[in-house]
Amino acid sequence: MISLTVWLRGEEAGHDGSGFCWPEGDHFFCTLECDAGQFRLYDRGQTVLRLSQQTDLQFRSCEDADQAQVRTLPRSQTAAGLTLVRLPDSNCQPPR
């Protein structure tokens, strides 16, 4: 299981989600829980990953019935992909 938090420039809150990844050639293929989207992760060095969305990504709790709480990252906004910079391990919190 993975935990994914994506902070976009200019936003005051991050997008949080969890899911699963599998090796697939030179990258990992990942899905967010509750059919919330799919993406590929490419290793670009010690501190950089490239996230290539396959679908829109929805960040929400599986139990969250309130669609107003769903945060969506449209694939069209990130057609070129996202560059993820690894934060120090001290910034990471284990899943609860």
PDB file of C-alpha atoms in Angstrom:
ATOM      1  CA  MET A   1       0.000   0.000   0.000  1.00  0.00           C
ATOM      2  CA  ILE A   2       1.167   3.548  -0.732  1.00  0.00           C
ATOM      3  CA  SER A   3       0.262   6.863   0.794  1.00  0.00           C
ATOM      4  CA  LEU A   4       0.366   9.780  -1.636  1.00  0.00           C
ATOM      5  CA  THR A   5       0.259  13.473  -0.774  1.00  0.00           C
ATOM      6  CA  VAL A   6       0.546  15.937  -3.650  1.00  0.00           C
ATOM      7  CA  TRP A   7       0.991  19.664  -2.908  1.00  0.00           C
ATOM      8  CA  LEU A   8       0.526  21.940  -5.912  1.00  0.00           C
ATOM      9  CA  ARG A   9       2.110  25.371  -6.057  1.00  0.00           C
ATOM     10  CA  GLY A  10      -0.246  28.061  -4.879  1.00  0.00           C
ATOM     11  CA  GLU A  11      -2.544  25.705  -2.978  1.00  0.00           C
ATOM     12  CA  GLU A  12      -2.907  25.825   0.783  1.00  0.00           C
ATOM     13  CA  ALA A  13      -3.692  22.133   1.268  1.00  0.00           C
ATOM     14  CA  GLY A  14      -2.314  18.927  -0.154  1.00  0.00           C
ATOM     15  CA  HIS A  15      -4.163  16.197  -2.002  1.00  0.00           C
ATOM     16  CA  ASP A  16      -4.074  12.985   0.098  1.00  0.00           C
ATOM     17  CA  GLY A  17      -4.784   9.487  -1.128  1.00  0.00           C
ATOM     18  CA  SER A  18      -3.785   5.881  -0.709  1.00  0.00           C
ATOM     19  CA  GLY A  19      -3.603   2.950  -3.041  1.00  0.00           C
ATOM     20  CA  PHE A  20      -1.444   0.216  -4.506  1.00  0.00           C
ATOM     21  CA  CYS A  21       1.430   0.067  -7.020  1.00  0.00           C
ATOM     22  CA  TRP A  22       2.868  -2.748  -9.144  1.00  0.00           C
ATOM     23  CA  PRO A  23       6.118  -2.836 -11.121  1.00  0.00           C
ATOM     24  CA  GLU A  24       5.473  -2.543 -14.863  1.00  0.00           C
ATOM     25  CA  GLY A  25       8.575  -2.309 -17.067  1.00  0.00           C
ATOM     26  CA  ASP A  26      10.543   0.873 -16.236  1.00  0.00           C
ATOM     27  CA  HIS A  27       7.845   2.315 -13.954  1.00  0.00           C
ATOM     28  CA  PHE A  28       5.188   1.506 -11.365  1.00  0.00           C
ATOM     29  CA  PHE A  29       1.502   1.377 -12.262  1.00  0.00           C
ATOM     30  CA  CYS A  30      -0.608   2.688  -9.370  1.00  0.00           C
ATOM     31  CA  THR A  31      -4.281   2.886  -8.500  1.00  0.00           C
ATOM     32  CA  LEU A  32      -5.908   4.963  -5.779  1.00  0.00           C
ATOM     33  CA  GLU A  33      -8.347   3.160  -3.504  1.00  0.00           C
ATOM     34  CA  CYS A  34     -12.089   3.233  -4.218  1.00  0.00           C
ATOM     35  CA  ASP A  35     -11.628   3.594  -7.999  1.00  0.00           C
ATOM     36  CA  ALA A  36     -10.272   7.122  -7.460  1.00  0.00           C
ATOM     37  CA  GLY A  37      -7.818   7.083 -10.365  1.00  0.00           C
ATOM     38  CA  GLN A  38      -4.730   5.580 -11.962  1.00  0.00           C
ATOM     39  CA  PHE A  39      -1.212   6.862 -12.589  1.00  0.00           C
ATOM     40  CA  ARG A  40       2.302   5.762 -13.432  1.00  0.00           C
ATOM     41  CA  LEU A  41       5.429   6.619 -11.425  1.00  0.00           C
ATOM     42  CA  TYR A  42       8.814   6.946 -13.124  1.00  0.00           C
ATOM     43  CA  ASP A  43      12.100   7.173 -11.193  1.00  0.00           C
ATOM     44  CA  ARG A  44      14.003  10.319 -12.205  1.00  0.00           C
ATOM     45  CA  GLY A  45      16.860  10.159  -9.711  1.00  0.00           C
ATOM     46  CA  GLN A  46      17.400  10.006  -5.970  1.00  0.00           C
ATOM     47  CA  THR A  47      14.933  12.747  -5.088  1.00  0.00           C
ATOM     48  CA  VAL A  48      12.598  13.050  -8.087  1.00  0.00           C
ATOM     49  CA  LEU A  49       9.678  10.985  -9.389  1.00  0.00           C
ATOM     50  CA  ARG A  50       7.540  11.712 -12.431  1.00  0.00           C
ATOM     51  CA  LEU A  51       3.810  11.076 -12.011  1.00  0.00           C
ATOM     52  CA  SER A  52       1.925  10.514 -15.245  1.00  0.00           C
ATOM     53  CA  GLN A  53      -1.843  10.488 -14.762  1.00  0.00           C
ATOM     54  CA  GLN A  54      -3.864   7.915 -16.658  1.00  0.00           C
ATOM     55  CA  THR A  55      -7.183   9.318 -15.374  1.00  0.00           C
ATOM     56  CA  ASP A  56      -8.453  12.173 -13.237  1.00  0.00           C
ATOM     57  CA  LEU A  57      -7.355  11.584  -9.636  1.00  0.00           C
ATOM     58  CA  GLN A  58      -9.874  11.947  -6.826  1.00  0.00           C
ATOM     59  CA  PHE A  59      -8.631  12.520  -3.296  1.00  0.00           C
ATOM     60  CA  ARG A  60     -11.229  11.439  -0.751  1.00  0.00           C
ATOM     61  CA  SER A  61     -12.035   8.888   1.895  1.00  0.00           C
ATOM     62  CA  CYS A  62     -13.740   5.738   0.623  1.00  0.00           C
ATOM     63  CA  GLU A  63     -16.420   6.251   3.264  1.00  0.00           C
ATOM     64  CA  ASP A  64     -16.982   9.895   2.294  1.00  0.00           C
ATOM     65  CA  ALA A  65     -20.457  10.075   0.789  1.00  0.00           C
ATOM     66  CA  ASP A  66     -20.304  13.884   0.614  1.00  0.00           C
ATOM     67  CA  GLN A  67     -19.103  14.665  -2.913  1.00  0.00           C
ATOM     68  CA  ALA A  68     -18.379  18.239  -1.788  1.00  0.00           C
ATOM     69  CA  GLN A  69     -15.371  16.839   0.106  1.00  0.00           C
ATOM     70  CA  VAL A  70     -13.885  15.211  -3.007  1.00  0.00           C
ATOM     71  CA  ARG A  71     -10.831  16.989  -4.406  1.00  0.00           C
ATOM     72  CA  THR A  72     -10.171  16.199  -8.063  1.00  0.00           C
ATOM     73  CA  LEU A  73      -6.923  16.674  -9.941  1.00  0.00           C
ATOM     74  CA  PRO A  74      -8.018  16.660 -13.605  1.00  0.00           C
ATOM     75  CA  ARG A  75      -5.759  14.829 -16.025  1.00  0.00           C
ATOM     76  CA  SER A  76      -6.080  17.744 -18.466  1.00  0.00           C
ATOM     77  CA  GLN A  77      -4.331  20.073 -15.987  1.00  0.00           C
ATOM     78  CA  THR A  78      -1.304  17.788 -15.803  1.00  0.00           C
ATOM     79  CA  ALA A  79      -1.030  16.518 -19.372  1.00  0.00           C
ATOM     80  CA  ALA A  80       2.770  16.864 -19.224  1.00  0.00           C
ATOM     81  CA  GLY A  81       2.868  14.986 -15.914  1.00  0.00           C
ATOM     82  CA  LEU A  82       3.865  16.075 -12.426  1.00  0.00           C
ATOM     83  CA  THR A  83       7.365  16.235 -11.030  1.00  0.00           C
ATOM     84  CA  LEU A  84       7.357  14.977  -7.455  1.00  0.00           C
ATOM     85  CA  VAL A  85      10.247  16.034  -5.243  1.00  0.00           C
ATOM     86  CA  ARG A  86      10.950  13.770  -2.304  1.00  0.00           C
ATOM     87  CA  LEU A  87      10.709  15.441   1.075  1.00  0.00           C
ATOM     88  CA  PRO A  88      12.977  14.412   3.944  1.00  0.00           C
ATOM     89  CA  ASP A  89      11.816  11.279   5.787  1.00  0.00           C
ATOM     90  CA  SER A  90      11.180  13.478   8.844  1.00  0.00           C
ATOM     91  CA  ASN A  91       8.218  15.027   6.919  1.00  0.00           C
ATOM     92  CA  CYS A  92       6.562  11.640   6.407  1.00  0.00           C
ATOM     93  CA  GLN A  93       4.038  10.174   8.802  1.00  0.00           C
ATOM     94  CA  PRO A  94       3.291   6.443   8.878  1.00  0.00           C
ATOM     95  CA  PRO A  95      -0.278   5.464   7.920  1.00  0.00           C
ATOM     96  CA  ARG A  96      -2.661   5.044  10.857  1.00  0.00           C
TER      97      ARG A  96
END
